[in-house]
mmCIF file of C-alpha atoms and ligand atoms in Angstrom:
data_model
loop_
_atom_site.group_PDB
_atom_site.id
_atom_site.type_symbol
_atom_site.label_atom_id
_atom_site.label_comp_id
_atom_site.label_asym_id
_atom_site.label_seq_id
_atom_site.Cartn_x
_atom_site.Cartn_y
_atom_site.Cartn_z
ATOM 1 C CA MET A 1467 137.911 235.594 128.131
ATOM 2 C CA GLY A 1468 136.038 235.728 124.325
ATOM 3 C CA ARG A 1469 133.793 233.060 123.149
ATOM 4 C CA VAL A 1470 134.855 230.480 121.021
ATOM 5 C CA ARG A 1471 133.289 230.459 118.385
ATOM 6 C CA PRO A 1472 131.411 226.651 117.381
ATOM 7 C CA THR A 1473 133.656 224.942 114.412
ATOM 8 C CA ILE A 1474 131.812 223.158 111.502
ATOM 9 C CA ASP A 1475 132.342 219.661 113.678
ATOM 10 C CA ASP A 1476 130.388 221.394 117.029
ATOM 11 C CA ILE A 1477 127.552 222.370 114.756
ATOM 12 C CA ARG A 1478 127.162 219.272 111.977
ATOM 13 C CA SER A 1479 127.474 216.661 115.705
ATOM 14 C CA GLN A 1480 124.760 219.167 117.671
ATOM 15 C CA LEU A 1481 122.427 218.742 114.154
ATOM 16 C CA CYS A 1482 123.065 215.120 114.163
ATOM 17 C CA ALA A 1483 122.475 215.079 117.646
ATOM 18 C CA LEU A 1484 118.944 216.363 117.170
ATOM 19 C CA PRO A 1485 115.290 214.189 117.090
ATOM 20 C CA LYS A 1486 114.555 214.670 114.166
ATOM 21 C CA ILE A 1487 110.882 214.092 112.054
ATOM 22 C CA ASP A 1488 111.458 213.296 108.508
ATOM 23 C CA LEU A 1489 107.973 213.136 106.480
ATOM 24 C CA HIS A 1490 109.439 212.592 103.161
ATOM 25 C CA ARG A 1491 111.199 209.522 102.906
ATOM 26 C CA HIS A 1492 111.674 206.857 99.401
ATOM 27 C CA LEU A 1493 111.522 202.949 100.428
ATOM 28 C CA GLU A 1494 113.156 202.498 96.865
ATOM 29 C CA GLY A 1495 115.544 205.534 97.510
ATOM 30 C CA SER A 1496 116.622 204.604 101.505
ATOM 31 C CA LEU A 1497 118.477 201.357 100.155
ATOM 32 C CA ARG A 1498 122.203 200.471 101.678
ATOM 33 C CA LEU A 1499 124.532 199.936 98.582
ATOM 34 C CA HIS A 1500 126.044 197.034 100.455
ATOM 35 C CA THR A 1501 122.975 195.122 100.677
ATOM 36 C CA LEU A 1502 121.884 196.033 96.610
ATOM 37 C CA ALA A 1503 125.563 193.940 96.291
ATOM 38 C CA GLU A 1504 124.490 190.622 98.293
ATOM 39 C CA ILE A 1505 121.329 190.949 96.790
ATOM 40 C CA ALA A 1506 122.369 191.339 93.252
ATOM 41 C CA GLN A 1507 124.983 188.453 94.286
ATOM 42 C CA GLU A 1508 123.057 185.790 96.051
ATOM 43 C CA HIS A 1509 119.926 186.526 92.987
ATOM 44 C CA ASP A 1510 122.771 186.445 90.215
ATOM 45 C CA ILE A 1511 120.489 189.340 89.207
ATOM 46 C CA ASP A 1512 122.345 190.795 85.524
ATOM 47 C CA LEU A 1513 124.644 193.813 85.882
ATOM 48 C CA PRO A 1514 127.593 195.281 84.765
ATOM 49 C CA GLY A 1515 129.449 194.438 88.056
ATOM 50 C CA ARG A 1516 127.943 193.134 91.415
ATOM 51 C CA ALA A 1517 130.797 195.686 93.877
ATOM 52 C CA ILE A 1518 130.000 198.272 95.649
ATOM 53 C CA GLN A 1519 132.315 200.400 93.482
ATOM 54 C CA ASP A 1520 129.743 199.171 90.001
ATOM 55 C CA LEU A 1521 126.497 199.759 91.605
ATOM 56 C CA ARG A 1522 127.353 203.142 92.696
ATOM 57 C CA PRO A 1523 126.633 205.217 89.675
ATOM 58 C CA LEU A 1524 123.063 203.185 89.135
ATOM 59 C CA VAL A 1525 122.178 203.475 91.515
ATOM 60 C CA THR A 1526 122.867 206.332 93.239
ATOM 61 C CA VAL A 1527 123.239 210.824 91.804
ATOM 62 C CA SER A 1528 127.742 210.874 91.806
ATOM 63 C CA GLY A 1529 128.925 213.714 90.070
ATOM 64 C CA GLU A 1530 126.329 214.140 87.640
ATOM 65 C CA GLU A 1531 124.522 217.071 85.809
ATOM 66 C CA PRO A 1532 121.474 217.665 87.558
ATOM 67 C CA ASP A 1533 118.200 216.692 85.864
ATOM 68 C CA PHE A 1534 114.712 214.609 86.074
ATOM 69 C CA HIS A 1535 114.732 212.656 84.060
ATOM 70 C CA ARG A 1536 118.215 211.571 84.818
ATOM 71 C CA PHE A 1537 116.865 210.884 88.487
ATOM 72 C CA LEU A 1538 113.922 209.230 88.541
ATOM 73 C CA GLU A 1539 115.709 206.487 86.432
ATOM 74 C CA LYS A 1540 117.501 205.523 89.688
ATOM 75 C CA PHE A 1541 114.379 204.175 91.072
ATOM 76 C CA LYS A 1542 113.939 202.160 87.416
ATOM 77 C CA VAL A 1543 117.411 200.349 87.572
ATOM 78 C CA LEU A 1544 116.861 199.352 92.037
ATOM 79 C CA ARG A 1545 113.115 197.582 90.238
ATOM 80 C CA ARG A 1546 115.614 194.796 90.326
ATOM 81 C CA PHE A 1547 116.214 194.379 94.115
ATOM 82 C CA TYR A 1548 113.373 193.382 94.515
ATOM 83 C CA PRO A 1549 113.639 189.506 94.389
ATOM 84 C CA THR A 1550 111.769 187.669 96.728
ATOM 85 C CA ARG A 1551 109.341 189.051 100.490
ATOM 86 C CA GLU A 1552 113.226 189.005 102.122
ATOM 87 C CA ALA A 1553 114.518 191.409 100.224
ATOM 88 C CA VAL A 1554 111.840 193.671 100.874
ATOM 89 C CA GLU A 1555 111.389 192.362 104.446
ATOM 90 C CA ARG A 1556 114.606 193.153 104.751
ATOM 91 C CA ILE A 1557 115.242 196.555 103.134
ATOM 92 C CA ALA A 1558 111.962 198.314 104.513
ATOM 93 C CA TYR A 1559 113.755 196.990 107.617
ATOM 94 C CA GLU A 1560 117.115 198.983 107.008
ATOM 95 C CA ALA A 1561 115.774 201.699 105.585
ATOM 96 C CA VAL A 1562 114.276 202.531 110.007
ATOM 97 C CA ALA A 1563 116.906 201.554 110.746
ATOM 98 C CA ASP A 1564 119.547 203.994 109.437
ATOM 99 C CA ALA A 1565 116.699 206.610 110.123
ATOM 100 C CA ALA A 1566 117.060 205.904 113.629
ATOM 101 C CA ASP A 1567 120.696 205.532 113.386
ATOM 102 C CA ASP A 1568 120.282 209.912 112.499
ATOM 103 C CA ASN A 1569 118.052 210.098 115.863
ATOM 104 C CA VAL A 1570 115.012 210.428 113.659
ATOM 105 C CA GLN A 1571 112.257 210.048 116.171
ATOM 106 C CA TYR A 1572 108.931 210.163 113.941
ATOM 107 C CA LEU A 1573 109.079 208.675 110.688
ATOM 108 C CA GLU A 1574 106.821 208.021 106.814
ATOM 109 C CA LEU A 1575 108.582 206.318 104.888
ATOM 110 C CA ARG A 1576 106.394 206.177 101.534
ATOM 111 C CA PHE A 1577 107.119 203.405 99.204
ATOM 112 C CA ASN A 1578 105.490 202.117 95.634
ATOM 113 C CA PRO A 1579 104.257 199.341 95.627
ATOM 114 C CA VAL A 1580 104.181 198.654 92.146
ATOM 115 C CA ALA A 1581 107.331 199.862 91.865
ATOM 116 C CA LEU A 1582 108.317 196.289 94.727
ATOM 117 C CA ALA A 1583 105.815 194.044 93.167
ATOM 118 C CA ARG A 1584 106.322 194.304 89.057
ATOM 119 C CA ALA A 1585 110.058 192.890 88.425
ATOM 120 C CA GLN A 1586 108.660 189.180 90.522
ATOM 121 C CA GLY A 1587 104.449 190.245 89.548
ATOM 122 C CA PHE A 1588 104.470 189.845 92.955
ATOM 123 C CA PRO A 1589 100.675 190.850 94.437
ATOM 124 C CA LEU A 1590 100.304 194.662 95.879
ATOM 125 C CA GLU A 1591 99.013 193.375 99.069
ATOM 126 C CA ALA A 1592 101.953 190.843 99.555
ATOM 127 C CA VAL A 1593 104.459 193.206 99.039
ATOM 128 C CA THR A 1594 102.630 195.818 100.806
ATOM 129 C CA ARG A 1595 102.288 193.082 104.061
ATOM 130 C CA TRP A 1596 106.258 192.453 103.411
ATOM 131 C CA VAL A 1597 107.173 196.091 104.063
ATOM 132 C CA CYS A 1598 104.832 196.579 106.687
ATOM 133 C CA ARG A 1599 106.141 193.876 108.224
ATOM 134 C CA GLY A 1600 109.947 194.969 107.786
ATOM 135 C CA ALA A 1601 109.406 198.006 108.864
ATOM 136 C CA ALA A 1602 107.140 197.150 112.689
ATOM 137 C CA ASP A 1603 110.168 194.863 113.050
ATOM 138 C CA ALA A 1604 112.658 197.779 112.809
ATOM 139 C CA ARG A 1605 110.029 200.252 115.315
ATOM 140 C CA GLN A 1606 110.091 197.645 117.456
ATOM 141 C CA ASP A 1607 113.831 197.120 117.934
ATOM 142 C CA TYR A 1608 114.958 200.850 117.858
ATOM 143 C CA ASN A 1609 112.005 202.083 119.387
ATOM 144 C CA ILE A 1610 111.163 204.658 117.069
ATOM 145 C CA ARG A 1611 107.414 206.293 115.271
ATOM 146 C CA VAL A 1612 106.684 205.275 112.052
ATOM 147 C CA ASN A 1613 104.472 206.052 109.379
ATOM 148 C CA LEU A 1614 103.913 203.940 106.258
ATOM 149 C CA ILE A 1615 102.583 205.437 103.031
ATOM 150 C CA VAL A 1616 101.576 204.472 99.859
ATOM 151 C CA GLN A 1617 102.684 206.192 96.730
ATOM 152 C CA ILE A 1618 101.229 205.716 93.607
ATOM 153 C CA GLY A 1619 103.482 207.360 90.251
ATOM 154 C CA ARG A 1620 101.592 209.282 88.019
ATOM 155 C CA ASP A 1621 102.135 207.303 85.166
ATOM 156 C CA GLU A 1622 100.117 204.236 86.907
ATOM 157 C CA ALA A 1623 96.860 203.294 85.322
ATOM 158 C CA LEU A 1624 93.487 204.569 87.610
ATOM 159 C CA GLU A 1625 92.467 201.545 88.111
ATOM 160 C CA THR A 1626 95.867 200.690 89.228
ATOM 161 C CA ALA A 1627 95.659 203.666 91.354
ATOM 162 C CA ARG A 1628 92.272 202.399 92.319
ATOM 163 C CA GLU A 1629 93.692 198.934 93.735
ATOM 164 C CA LEU A 1630 96.666 200.765 96.064
ATOM 165 C CA VAL A 1631 94.029 202.759 97.832
ATOM 166 C CA GLN A 1632 92.302 199.598 98.845
ATOM 167 C CA VAL A 1633 95.850 197.729 99.162
ATOM 168 C CA ALA A 1634 96.646 201.040 101.507
ATOM 169 C CA LEU A 1635 93.389 201.069 103.647
ATOM 170 C CA ALA A 1636 93.946 197.213 103.892
ATOM 171 C CA HIS A 1637 96.563 197.454 105.714
ATOM 172 C CA ARG A 1638 95.527 200.818 108.006
ATOM 173 C CA ASP A 1639 95.961 198.734 111.298
ATOM 174 C CA GLU A 1640 99.445 198.010 109.682
ATOM 175 C CA GLY A 1641 100.265 201.619 110.041
ATOM 176 C CA VAL A 1642 99.863 202.942 106.939
ATOM 177 C CA VAL A 1643 97.988 206.301 106.918
ATOM 178 C CA GLY A 1644 98.766 207.853 103.714
ATOM 179 C CA LEU A 1645 98.401 207.474 100.020
ATOM 180 C CA ASP A 1646 101.327 209.770 98.369
ATOM 181 C CA LEU A 1647 101.622 210.788 94.007
ATOM 182 C CA ALA A 1648 105.028 211.290 93.303
ATOM 183 C CA GLY A 1649 106.873 210.893 89.675
ATOM 184 C CA ASP A 1650 107.010 212.715 86.640
ATOM 185 C CA GLU A 1651 105.258 216.167 87.479
ATOM 186 C CA GLU A 1652 106.433 217.198 83.865
ATOM 187 C CA GLY A 1653 104.369 213.643 81.781
ATOM 188 C CA PHE A 1654 101.963 213.118 83.244
ATOM 189 C CA PRO A 1655 99.208 215.500 85.475
ATOM 190 C CA ALA A 1656 97.508 214.773 87.869
ATOM 191 C CA PRO A 1657 93.501 215.215 87.161
ATOM 192 C CA PRO A 1658 93.062 212.053 86.421
ATOM 193 C CA PHE A 1659 93.996 210.970 89.869
ATOM 194 C CA GLN A 1660 92.067 213.381 90.889
ATOM 195 C CA ALA A 1661 88.279 211.449 92.368
ATOM 196 C CA VAL A 1662 90.704 208.540 93.611
ATOM 197 C CA PHE A 1663 92.245 210.581 96.234
ATOM 198 C CA ARG A 1664 89.333 212.620 96.615
ATOM 199 C CA GLN A 1665 86.970 209.364 97.855
ATOM 200 C CA ALA A 1666 90.678 207.735 99.435
ATOM 201 C CA ARG A 1667 90.756 211.260 101.486
ATOM 202 C CA ARG A 1668 87.247 210.316 102.533
ATOM 203 C CA ASP A 1669 88.018 206.870 103.900
ATOM 204 C CA GLY A 1670 91.075 208.064 106.284
ATOM 205 C CA LEU A 1671 93.952 208.384 103.952
ATOM 206 C CA HIS A 1672 96.122 211.834 104.677
ATOM 207 C CA LEU A 1673 97.037 212.734 101.310
ATOM 208 C CA THR A 1674 100.520 213.516 99.652
ATOM 209 C CA VAL A 1675 101.696 214.851 96.212
ATOM 210 C CA HIS A 1676 104.721 215.987 94.179
ATOM 211 C CA ALA A 1677 104.278 219.486 93.180
ATOM 212 C CA GLY A 1678 105.632 222.818 92.458
ATOM 213 C CA GLU A 1679 109.374 220.522 91.960
ATOM 214 C CA VAL A 1680 110.006 220.862 88.850
ATOM 215 C CA GLY A 1681 106.231 221.277 87.388
ATOM 216 C CA PRO A 1682 104.676 225.523 87.639
ATOM 217 C CA PRO A 1683 102.479 226.357 91.385
ATOM 218 C CA ALA A 1684 99.091 225.487 89.238
ATOM 219 C CA ASN A 1685 100.614 222.693 89.772
ATOM 220 C CA VAL A 1686 100.288 222.835 93.805
ATOM 221 C CA GLU A 1687 96.891 224.678 93.785
ATOM 222 C CA GLU A 1688 96.043 221.887 91.254
ATOM 223 C CA ALA A 1689 97.227 219.380 94.215
ATOM 224 C CA ILE A 1690 96.090 221.541 97.145
ATOM 225 C CA ARG A 1691 92.396 222.846 94.970
ATOM 226 C CA ASN A 1692 91.431 219.281 93.679
ATOM 227 C CA LEU A 1693 93.237 216.688 94.741
ATOM 228 C CA GLU A 1694 92.370 217.844 98.050
ATOM 229 C CA ALA A 1695 96.370 217.496 99.287
ATOM 230 C CA GLU A 1696 96.661 218.087 103.066
ATOM 231 C CA ARG A 1697 100.617 218.155 102.181
ATOM 232 C CA ILE A 1698 102.645 219.594 99.287
ATOM 233 C CA GLY A 1699 106.265 217.042 97.935
ATOM 234 C CA HIS A 1700 108.742 219.761 97.496
ATOM 235 C CA GLY A 1701 106.956 222.467 96.119
ATOM 236 C CA VAL A 1702 109.208 225.213 96.083
ATOM 237 C CA ARG A 1703 108.223 226.130 92.887
ATOM 238 C CA CYS A 1704 105.412 227.773 94.424
ATOM 239 C CA VAL A 1705 107.337 231.332 94.759
ATOM 240 C CA GLU A 1706 107.161 231.971 91.440
ATOM 241 C CA ASP A 1707 103.366 233.024 92.321
ATOM 242 C CA PRO A 1708 102.272 235.041 95.511
ATOM 243 C CA ARG A 1709 98.482 233.649 94.325
ATOM 244 C CA VAL A 1710 99.702 230.006 95.780
ATOM 245 C CA VAL A 1711 101.432 231.461 98.314
ATOM 246 C CA GLN A 1712 98.606 232.395 100.064
ATOM 247 C CA LEU A 1713 96.887 229.906 99.343
ATOM 248 C CA ILE A 1714 98.680 226.759 100.911
ATOM 249 C CA ARG A 1715 99.412 229.559 103.974
ATOM 250 C CA GLU A 1716 95.160 230.326 103.763
ATOM 251 C CA ARG A 1717 94.907 226.143 104.039
ATOM 252 C CA LYS A 1718 97.387 225.505 106.306
ATOM 253 C CA ILE A 1719 99.262 223.690 104.315
ATOM 254 C CA THR A 1720 102.723 221.965 105.439
ATOM 255 C CA LEU A 1721 105.502 221.640 102.486
ATOM 256 C CA GLU A 1722 107.729 218.599 102.652
ATOM 257 C CA VAL A 1723 111.037 220.525 101.557
ATOM 258 C CA CYS A 1724 114.526 218.182 100.395
ATOM 259 C CA PRO A 1725 117.201 220.518 99.490
ATOM 260 C CA THR A 1726 119.643 218.037 97.836
ATOM 261 C CA SER A 1727 116.847 216.094 96.226
ATOM 262 C CA ASN A 1728 116.024 219.354 94.860
ATOM 263 C CA VAL A 1729 119.511 220.455 93.334
ATOM 264 C CA GLN A 1730 120.128 216.898 92.335
ATOM 265 C CA THR A 1731 116.941 216.827 89.946
ATOM 266 C CA GLY A 1732 118.013 220.822 88.973
ATOM 267 C CA ALA A 1733 114.514 222.029 90.549
ATOM 268 C CA VAL A 1734 116.190 224.370 92.852
ATOM 269 C CA HIS A 1735 119.767 225.548 90.357
ATOM 270 C CA ASP A 1736 121.911 224.951 93.763
ATOM 271 C CA PHE A 1737 122.449 224.920 97.842
ATOM 272 C CA TRP A 1738 122.736 229.097 97.627
ATOM 273 C CA ARG A 1739 119.409 229.698 95.401
ATOM 274 C CA HIS A 1740 116.938 227.393 97.140
ATOM 275 C CA PRO A 1741 113.949 229.722 98.537
ATOM 276 C CA LEU A 1742 114.157 227.830 101.721
ATOM 277 C CA PRO A 1743 114.675 231.358 103.573
ATOM 278 C CA ASP A 1744 111.931 232.634 101.818
ATOM 279 C CA LEU A 1745 109.297 229.718 102.167
ATOM 280 C CA LEU A 1746 109.991 230.500 105.670
ATOM 281 C CA SER A 1747 109.783 234.664 105.383
ATOM 282 C CA LEU A 1748 106.650 233.858 103.405
ATOM 283 C CA GLY A 1749 105.501 232.498 106.665
ATOM 284 C CA LEU A 1750 104.474 229.009 105.374
ATOM 285 C CA ARG A 1751 105.035 225.633 107.134
ATOM 286 C CA VAL A 1752 107.701 223.719 105.735
ATOM 287 C CA SER A 1753 109.601 220.870 107.045
ATOM 288 C CA ILE A 1754 113.348 219.480 106.342
ATOM 289 C CA ASN A 1755 113.359 216.241 104.380
ATOM 290 C CA THR A 1756 115.228 213.854 102.385
ATOM 291 C CA ASP A 1757 113.743 212.599 100.022
ATOM 292 C CA ASP A 1758 116.239 209.666 99.256
ATOM 293 C CA PRO A 1759 118.816 208.795 101.053
ATOM 294 C CA SER A 1760 120.529 206.132 99.251
ATOM 295 C CA ILE A 1761 120.205 207.872 95.758
ATOM 296 C CA SER A 1762 120.798 211.128 96.896
ATOM 297 C CA ASP A 1763 124.061 209.658 99.236
ATOM 298 C CA THR A 1764 122.228 212.154 101.835
ATOM 299 C CA THR A 1765 120.871 212.160 105.741
ATOM 300 C CA LEU A 1766 118.462 214.514 107.538
ATOM 301 C CA THR A 1767 121.587 215.565 109.325
ATOM 302 C CA ASP A 1768 123.650 216.489 106.368
ATOM 303 C CA GLU A 1769 120.069 218.774 104.652
ATOM 304 C CA TYR A 1770 119.886 220.728 108.243
ATOM 305 C CA TRP A 1771 123.909 221.374 107.584
ATOM 306 C CA VAL A 1772 122.681 222.605 104.536
ATOM 307 C CA ALA A 1773 120.311 224.319 105.676
ATOM 308 C CA MET A 1774 121.919 226.306 107.563
ATOM 309 C CA SER A 1775 124.903 226.538 106.386
ATOM 310 C CA ALA A 1776 124.289 227.768 102.184
ATOM 311 C CA MET A 1777 120.485 228.709 103.038
ATOM 312 C CA ARG A 1778 121.033 230.291 106.375
ATOM 313 C CA ILE A 1779 119.096 229.149 108.082
ATOM 314 C CA THR A 1780 119.289 229.280 111.794
ATOM 315 C CA LEU A 1781 119.260 226.103 114.456
ATOM 316 C CA LYS A 1782 116.880 227.964 115.447
ATOM 317 C CA GLN A 1783 114.383 227.875 112.855
ATOM 318 C CA ILE A 1784 115.892 224.213 111.699
ATOM 319 C CA LYS A 1785 113.963 223.247 115.391
ATOM 320 C CA ARG A 1786 111.091 225.217 113.896
ATOM 321 C CA THR A 1787 110.464 222.751 110.957
ATOM 322 C CA ILE A 1788 111.442 219.935 113.154
ATOM 323 C CA VAL A 1789 108.141 221.024 115.217
ATOM 324 C CA THR A 1790 105.745 222.071 111.911
ATOM 325 C CA ALA A 1791 106.547 218.371 110.710
ATOM 326 C CA ALA A 1792 105.345 217.197 113.573
ATOM 327 C CA GLN A 1793 102.120 219.683 113.283
ATOM 328 C CA ALA A 1794 101.849 218.402 109.856
ATOM 329 C CA SER A 1795 101.938 214.109 110.317
ATOM 330 C CA PHE A 1796 99.506 211.911 109.744
ATOM 331 C CA GLN A 1797 98.136 211.721 113.022
ATOM 332 C CA PRO A 1798 94.590 212.118 114.823
ATOM 333 C CA ARG A 1799 95.069 215.720 115.670
ATOM 334 C CA GLU A 1800 95.822 214.606 119.562
ATOM 335 C CA ASP A 1801 98.779 212.554 118.914
ATOM 336 C CA GLN A 1802 100.447 215.800 116.446
ATOM 337 C CA GLU A 1803 100.273 217.637 119.412
ATOM 338 C CA ARG A 1804 101.526 215.250 121.398
ATOM 339 C CA LEU A 1805 104.328 214.747 119.067
ATOM 340 C CA ALA A 1806 104.812 218.936 118.527
ATOM 341 C CA ALA A 1807 104.894 218.914 122.555
ATOM 342 C CA TRP A 1808 107.144 216.560 123.211
ATOM 343 C CA PHE A 1809 109.824 217.944 119.930
ATOM 344 C CA ARG A 1810 109.178 221.393 121.756
ATOM 345 C CA ARG A 1811 110.417 220.126 125.384
ATOM 346 C CA GLU A 1812 113.387 218.284 123.981
ATOM 347 C CA LEU A 1813 114.053 221.165 121.770
ATOM 348 C CA GLU A 1814 114.586 223.503 124.471
ATOM 349 C CA LEU A 1815 111.358 225.855 122.173
ATOM 350 C CA ASP A 1816 109.619 228.582 124.138
ATOM 351 C CA ASP A 1817 105.551 229.220 123.937
ATOM 352 C CA ASP A 1818 105.870 231.940 122.366
ATOM 353 C CA GLU A 1819 107.604 229.659 119.066
ATOM 354 C CA ARG A 1820 104.603 227.715 118.645
ATOM 355 C CA ARG A 1821 103.285 228.835 115.695
ATOM 356 C CA PRO A 1822 104.601 227.480 112.591
ATOM 357 C CA ASP A 1823 104.468 231.011 110.364
ATOM 358 C CA ASN A 1824 106.954 232.515 113.086
ATOM 359 C CA ASN A 1825 110.129 231.183 111.043
ATOM 360 C CA GLY A 1826 112.105 234.476 111.926
HETATM 361 N N1 ADE B 2906 109.721 210.207 93.787
HETATM 362 C C1 ADE B 2906 110.992 209.561 94.696
HETATM 363 N N2 ADE B 2906 111.790 210.846 94.627
HETATM 364 C C2 ADE B 2906 110.965 211.612 93.411
HETATM 365 C C3 ADE B 2906 110.741 213.114 93.614
HETATM 366 N N3 ADE B 2906 111.917 213.212 94.033
HETATM 367 N N4 ADE B 2906 110.181 213.480 92.198
HETATM 368 C C4 ADE B 2906 108.801 212.572 91.977
HETATM 369 N N5 ADE B 2906 108.988 211.538 92.492
HETATM 370 C C5 ADE B 2906 109.719 210.432 92.837
HETATM 371 ZN ZN1 ZN B 2907 110.219 212.236 96.892
#
């Protein structure tokens, strides 16, 4: 009998069953719609409607033209849904639970304390503590490894950025391992944050920066050379400049690629023209992530699927990106290696496939 070709369902179930790593997932982009509806109801939040079908267009990308600023606008609407400590703990818990349901075994969840705190005037320290608590409860219940990253918005005052670094440092025992710079890369350049980021690195925090998403490759160079970023959020536009590609390779920087988000923000034109295959063949270290699963209505399984179906990425390449993610995780070297070895075993990757630049 001839070999039967796997169906789409077979491949999707295979991807669903893979143990995974997500290094780039925003808490505020991971909220369940029905939780939002409940919070809106319970706290009488003034909205055009409180049913799920009324909320969906406000907080998810649904059938609209790709646009970076419109994408970021969703986060502004979402700021109204963090009315109490219980709500913040709940959304952190559910974000981790949903990752675990997709068989994410190691998650780095980033969150923006200013977004969570501002509408109610909560202290930044308090909302951070609540996120740590919600994540810790889910970590226990779902047996998933989770580390947290404090996100600084590019539009924040330097004073706020400094305060956020102190808050992050104060919560290291509760799982905070790093800092992220996110938000509007076009309107708010990174240089003002240089000193804050470099000092945070000296103080022991890991660093990732959203750059080269909708902005030019020079932003990636800036993030690496001047902010000392160890990973780059997105970075897809680096392919436009061979010098920047070379810098990323030399410095062993890992790119956190998020395909669906890239299409919805207009960072790339469509899935078929996504530079993921080029990034791999250029020998760069690439991880595949969700960015904002609920805003984008995606899962990590979906992101792997789109990489395979539209970008001709093989299952083996997907597995290698997972090992690359383990090696780039914001953990001590021994833990990175232990995690990478665990994934290599689980994913049945051979030893000669260890090198992250061996992506063919
Ligand atoms: N915050 C959440 N998602 C983001 C993105 N794709 N780019 C910049 N900032 C973000
Ligand atoms: Zn992001």
